Each structure stands twice: as C-alpha cells, then as structure tokens.
PDB file of C-alpha atoms in Angstrom:
ATOM      1  CA  UNK A1300    -312.356 226.046  26.087  1.00 46.00           C
ATOM      2  CA  UNK A1301    -309.265 224.885  27.850  1.00 51.00           C
ATOM      3  CA  UNK A1302    -310.118 221.187  27.909  1.00 57.00           C
ATOM      4  CA  UNK A1303    -311.103 221.042  24.099  1.00 55.00           C
ATOM      5  CA  UNK A1304    -307.389 222.275  23.510  1.00 58.00           C
ATOM      6  CA  UNK A1305    -306.005 219.642  25.470  1.00 58.00           C
ATOM      7  CA  UNK A1306    -307.932 216.978  23.673  1.00 61.00           C
ATOM      8  CA  UNK A1307    -306.797 218.786  20.387  1.00 68.00           C
ATOM      9  CA  UNK A1308    -303.612 218.108  21.371  1.00 65.00           C
ATOM     10  CA  UNK A1309    -303.923 214.180  21.935  1.00 76.00           C
ATOM     11  CA  UNK A1310    -305.784 213.925  18.455  1.00 85.00           C
ATOM     12  CA  UNK A1311    -303.058 215.975  17.020  1.00 86.00           C
ATOM     13  CA  UNK A1312    -300.371 213.399  18.433  1.00 86.00           C
ATOM     14  CA  UNK A1313    -302.252 210.525  16.991  1.00 89.00           C
ATOM     15  CA  UNK A1314    -302.486 211.990  13.670  1.00 90.00           C
ATOM     16  CA  UNK A1315    -298.948 212.677  13.351  1.00 92.00           C
ATOM     17  CA  UNK A1316    -298.148 209.117  14.771  1.00 93.00           C
ATOM     18  CA  UNK A1317    -300.571 207.484  12.105  1.00 94.00           C
ATOM     19  CA  UNK A1318    -298.956 209.556   9.405  1.00 96.00           C
ATOM     20  CA  UNK A1319    -295.640 208.752  10.357  1.00 97.00           C
ATOM     21  CA  UNK A1320    -296.553 204.750  10.481  1.00 96.00           C
ATOM     22  CA  UNK A1321    -298.313 205.056   6.883  1.00 96.00           C
ATOM     23  CA  UNK A1322    -295.142 206.484   5.473  1.00 97.00           C
ATOM     24  CA  UNK A1323    -292.730 204.139   7.050  1.00 97.00           C
ATOM     25  CA  UNK A1324    -294.955 201.185   5.472  1.00 97.00           C
ATOM     26  CA  UNK A1325    -294.778 202.966   2.083  1.00 97.00           C
ATOM     27  CA  UNK A1326    -291.169 203.466   2.129  1.00 97.00           C
ATOM     28  CA  UNK A1327    -290.783 199.645   2.964  1.00 97.00           C
ATOM     29  CA  UNK A1328    -293.088 198.895  -0.065  1.00 96.00           C
ATOM     30  CA  UNK A1329    -291.185 201.111  -2.340  1.00 96.00           C
ATOM     31  CA  UNK A1330    -287.714 199.472  -1.254  1.00 96.00           C
ATOM     32  CA  UNK A1331    -289.027 195.946  -1.562  1.00 95.00           C
ATOM     33  CA  UNK A1332    -290.191 196.731  -4.903  1.00 95.00           C
ATOM     34  CA  UNK A1333    -287.068 198.213  -6.018  1.00 94.00           C
ATOM     35  CA  UNK A1334    -285.036 195.458  -4.550  1.00 91.00           C
ATOM     36  CA  UNK A1335    -286.985 192.961  -6.395  1.00 91.00           C
ATOM     37  CA  UNK A1336    -286.825 194.678  -9.703  1.00 92.00           C
ATOM     38  CA  UNK A1337    -282.929 195.150  -9.219  1.00 88.00           C
ATOM     39  CA  UNK A1338    -282.698 191.375  -8.760  1.00 87.00           C
ATOM     40  CA  UNK A1339    -284.926 190.542 -11.945  1.00 89.00           C
ATOM     41  CA  UNK A1340    -282.884 193.149 -13.891  1.00 87.00           C
ATOM     42  CA  UNK A1341    -279.337 191.414 -12.748  1.00 84.00           C
ATOM     43  CA  UNK A1342    -280.830 188.016 -13.579  1.00 86.00           C
ATOM     44  CA  UNK A1343    -282.203 188.921 -17.104  1.00 88.00           C
ATOM     45  CA  UNK A1344    -278.605 190.469 -17.625  1.00 85.00           C
ATOM     46  CA  UNK A1345    -277.003 186.946 -16.575  1.00 85.00           C
ATOM     47  CA  UNK A1346    -279.706 185.080 -18.612  1.00 89.00           C
ATOM     48  CA  UNK A1347    -278.529 187.280 -21.842  1.00 89.00           C
ATOM     49  CA  UNK A1348    -275.149 186.699 -21.448  1.00 86.00           C
ATOM     50  CA  UNK A1349    -275.639 182.764 -21.400  1.00 88.00           C
ATOM     51  CA  UNK A1350    -277.547 183.359 -24.316  1.00 92.00           C
ATOM     52  CA  UNK A1351    -274.856 184.880 -26.215  1.00 90.00           C
ATOM     53  CA  UNK A1352    -272.210 182.715 -24.890  1.00 88.00           C
ATOM     54  CA  UNK A1353    -274.076 179.668 -26.221  1.00 91.00           C
ATOM     55  CA  UNK A1354    -274.041 181.449 -29.608  1.00 93.00           C
ATOM     56  CA  UNK A1355    -270.553 182.082 -29.516  1.00 90.00           C
ATOM     57  CA  UNK A1356    -269.950 178.232 -28.778  1.00 90.00           C
ATOM     58  CA  UNK A1357    -272.038 177.398 -31.675  1.00 91.00           C
ATOM     59  CA  UNK A1358    -270.194 179.882 -34.080  1.00 92.00           C
ATOM     60  CA  UNK A1359    -266.753 178.430 -32.625  1.00 90.00           C
ATOM     61  CA  UNK A1360    -267.797 175.054 -33.415  1.00 90.00           C
ATOM     62  CA  UNK A1361    -269.338 175.792 -36.958  1.00 89.00           C
ATOM     63  CA  UNK A1362    -265.941 177.588 -37.911  1.00 90.00           C
ATOM     64  CA  UNK A1363    -263.900 174.631 -36.610  1.00 89.00           C
ATOM     65  CA  UNK A1364    -265.832 172.467 -38.907  1.00 88.00           C
ATOM     66  CA  UNK A1365    -265.790 174.842 -41.805  1.00 87.00           C
ATOM     67  CA  UNK A1366    -261.889 175.265 -41.553  1.00 88.00           C
ATOM     68  CA  UNK A1367    -260.974 171.602 -40.996  1.00 83.00           C
ATOM     69  CA  UNK A1368    -260.038 171.999 -37.490  1.00 83.00           C
ATOM     70  CA  UNK A1369    -262.698 169.410 -36.224  1.00 82.00           C
ATOM     71  CA  UNK A1370    -263.817 166.339 -38.262  1.00 85.00           C
ATOM     72  CA  UNK A1371    -267.366 165.447 -38.279  1.00 85.00           C
ATOM     73  CA  UNK A1372    -267.767 162.950 -35.346  1.00 86.00           C
ATOM     74  CA  UNK A1373    -268.949 159.252 -36.200  1.00 85.00           C
ATOM     75  CA  UNK A1374    -272.459 157.856 -35.379  1.00 84.00           C
ATOM     76  CA  UNK A1375    -272.963 157.666 -31.486  1.00 85.00           C
ATOM     77  CA  UNK A1376    -269.872 159.067 -30.744  1.00 86.00           C
ATOM     78  CA  UNK A1377    -270.466 162.856 -30.295  1.00 89.00           C
ATOM     79  CA  UNK A1378    -267.677 165.483 -29.819  1.00 89.00           C
ATOM     80  CA  UNK A1379    -268.009 167.619 -26.587  1.00 89.00           C
ATOM     81  CA  UNK A1380    -266.086 170.908 -26.086  1.00 88.00           C
ATOM     82  CA  UNK A1381    -266.221 172.695 -22.616  1.00 89.00           C
ATOM     83  CA  UNK A1382    -265.037 176.350 -22.202  1.00 86.00           C
ATOM     84  CA  UNK A1383    -264.371 177.587 -18.767  1.00 82.00           C
ATOM     85  CA  UNK A1384    -262.009 179.755 -16.973  1.00 74.00           C
ATOM     86  CA  UNK A1385    -258.184 178.695 -17.014  1.00 71.00           C
ATOM     87  CA  UNK A1386    -257.524 176.140 -14.372  1.00 69.00           C
ATOM     88  CA  UNK A1387    -261.310 174.879 -14.322  1.00 69.00           C
ATOM     89  CA  UNK A1388    -260.024 171.367 -16.272  1.00 72.00           C
ATOM     90  CA  UNK A1389    -262.144 172.341 -19.644  1.00 78.00           C
ATOM     91  CA  UNK A1390    -261.070 171.490 -23.108  1.00 77.00           C
ATOM     92  CA  UNK A1391    -260.467 175.412 -24.004  1.00 79.00           C
ATOM     93  CA  UNK A1392    -259.497 177.844 -21.384  1.00 74.00           C
ATOM     94  CA  UNK A1393    -261.682 181.056 -21.819  1.00 73.00           C
ATOM     95  CA  UNK A1394    -261.738 183.742 -19.217  1.00 69.00           C
ATOM     96  CA  UNK A1395    -265.179 185.273 -19.692  1.00 70.00           C
ATOM     97  CA  UNK A1396    -264.299 188.281 -17.198  1.00 67.00           C
ATOM     98  CA  UNK A1397    -261.789 189.725 -19.740  1.00 61.00           C
ATOM     99  CA  UNK A1398    -263.986 192.178 -21.752  1.00 63.00           C
ATOM    100  CA  UNK A1399    -263.712 195.657 -22.604  1.00 61.00           C
ATOM    101  CA  UNK A1400    -265.850 196.914 -19.856  1.00 61.00           C
ATOM    102  CA  UNK A1401    -263.780 195.461 -17.078  1.00 61.00           C
ATOM    103  CA  UNK A1402    -267.030 193.842 -15.419  1.00 64.00           C
ATOM    104  CA  UNK A1403    -267.879 190.411 -14.246  1.00 69.00           C
ATOM    105  CA  UNK A1404    -269.789 188.254 -16.545  1.00 74.00           C
ATOM    106  CA  UNK A1405    -272.596 185.591 -15.387  1.00 80.00           C
ATOM    107  CA  UNK A1406    -271.136 182.741 -17.646  1.00 83.00           C
ATOM    108  CA  UNK A1407    -269.300 180.162 -15.957  1.00 84.00           C
ATOM    109  CA  UNK A1408    -268.764 177.631 -18.689  1.00 87.00           C
ATOM    110  CA  UNK A1409    -270.225 176.741 -22.269  1.00 90.00           C
ATOM    111  CA  UNK A1410    -270.828 173.187 -23.215  1.00 90.00           C
ATOM    112  CA  UNK A1411    -270.613 172.423 -27.225  1.00 91.00           C
ATOM    113  CA  UNK A1412    -271.854 169.105 -28.583  1.00 90.00           C
ATOM    114  CA  UNK A1413    -271.145 168.308 -31.907  1.00 90.00           C
ATOM    115  CA  UNK A1414    -273.016 165.092 -33.195  1.00 89.00           C
ATOM    116  CA  UNK A1415    -273.336 163.372 -36.662  1.00 87.00           C
ATOM    117  CA  UNK A1416    -276.307 164.022 -38.560  1.00 85.00           C
ATOM    118  CA  UNK A1417    -277.656 160.697 -38.000  1.00 83.00           C
ATOM    119  CA  UNK A1418    -277.174 160.520 -34.226  1.00 82.00           C
ATOM    120  CA  UNK A1419    -280.160 160.649 -32.129  1.00 79.00           C
ATOM    121  CA  UNK A1420    -279.787 163.961 -30.562  1.00 79.00           C
ATOM    122  CA  UNK A1421    -279.984 165.584 -33.730  1.00 80.00           C
ATOM    123  CA  UNK A1422    -283.529 164.613 -34.363  1.00 73.00           C
ATOM    124  CA  UNK A1423    -285.489 167.483 -32.732  1.00 73.00           C
ATOM    125  CA  UNK A1424    -285.294 169.985 -34.126  1.00 74.00           C
ATOM    126  CA  UNK A1425    -284.199 168.720 -37.385  1.00 73.00           C
ATOM    127  CA  UNK A1426    -280.793 170.080 -39.068  1.00 75.00           C
ATOM    128  CA  UNK A1427    -281.398 171.849 -42.068  1.00 78.00           C
ATOM    129  CA  UNK A1428    -281.020 169.742 -45.476  1.00 81.00           C
ATOM    130  CA  UNK A1429    -277.606 168.968 -46.418  1.00 80.00           C
ATOM    131  CA  UNK A1430    -276.009 169.399 -43.139  1.00 81.00           C
ATOM    132  CA  UNK A1431    -273.531 166.724 -41.889  1.00 84.00           C
ATOM    133  CA  UNK A1432    -273.378 167.507 -38.341  1.00 87.00           C
ATOM    134  CA  UNK A1433    -275.366 169.229 -35.470  1.00 89.00           C
ATOM    135  CA  UNK A1434    -274.400 171.577 -33.146  1.00 89.00           C
ATOM    136  CA  UNK A1435    -275.871 172.170 -29.826  1.00 89.00           C
ATOM    137  CA  UNK A1436    -274.490 174.525 -27.024  1.00 91.00           C
ATOM    138  CA  UNK A1437    -275.524 175.212 -23.335  1.00 90.00           C
ATOM    139  CA  UNK A1438    -274.226 177.910 -21.180  1.00 90.00           C
ATOM    140  CA  UNK A1439    -273.998 177.632 -17.079  1.00 89.00           C
ATOM    141  CA  UNK A1440    -274.345 180.999 -15.768  1.00 85.00           C
ATOM    142  CA  UNK A1441    -274.732 182.333 -12.271  1.00 81.00           C
ATOM    143  CA  UNK A1442    -276.294 185.460 -11.049  1.00 71.00           C
ATOM    144  CA  UNK A1443    -274.123 188.239 -10.659  1.00 64.00           C
ATOM    145  CA  UNK A1444    -274.556 191.078  -8.393  1.00 64.00           C
ATOM    146  CA  UNK A1445    -272.516 194.311  -8.257  1.00 59.00           C
TER     147      UNK A1445
END
C-alpha cells in the first residue's frame, strides 16, 4: 500500500504540471487574439477617420467652387489643395487633432484635386451630367494606438 501512495504522488505532480502548462498555452492564445483584435480595431478607426476626412475635403472644395472662392481650373491644369498640420507646408493649415473629444486622430493630411470636366483624370468614374469640374480627395493616415 505504501508503494502505491508514492506512485500516486508522482502521477499527481505530472497532472498538476500538465494542467498548468495547458492553462499557460491557452492564456497565451487568448492574449494573442485580444492583441490582434485591438490592432485591427485601431486600424479600422484610422481608416474611418481617413474616409471622413476625404469627404470633408470634397465638401470643402464643393463649397469653395459654389461660393466663387475657387475658379474652375483649365484643361490639363488641375488645382491641388493640401490640408495638413500647421507648419507642414500645406495650402491649408488644419489641426486634425483639435477635436471636441481631445483625442488624436490618424489623419496626417488631405489632398484635394479639382480638375476641369474635360481633363483625363475626370473620366473614371464619369462626373454627373452638367458638372463643370470633378473633385477627388485622398487622406493620408497613420495607425494611432492609445
């Protein structure tokens, strides 16, 4: 009887060590999943901020064209407006981080291209009928982690 108790103790030790090892592997897998999901979420937020910054650039150009603040460019002479942080050497200084929530945004700059309707860059997709200019906007953004 005494010998079997000694063998049982050895087996229990291996079971406990095996259980701890399995728990450590599962914890590492869960932490890796959480880390990847966090990175993915921040990347998605950065993309959404870039998307809306591009739309803001299009709306800005449209308003400037509508109010007479900008003239419609001549053929093969598109007008390029760049918005970026002050001191960045852009056409328009815009502090993208100055928002109500006080958080940093991913947007680095927004490039707005206004071209004549007869320009080659206006061909795909075609502008709506009656348009005199086409407006394109791209935002450069970087992944912002808290």
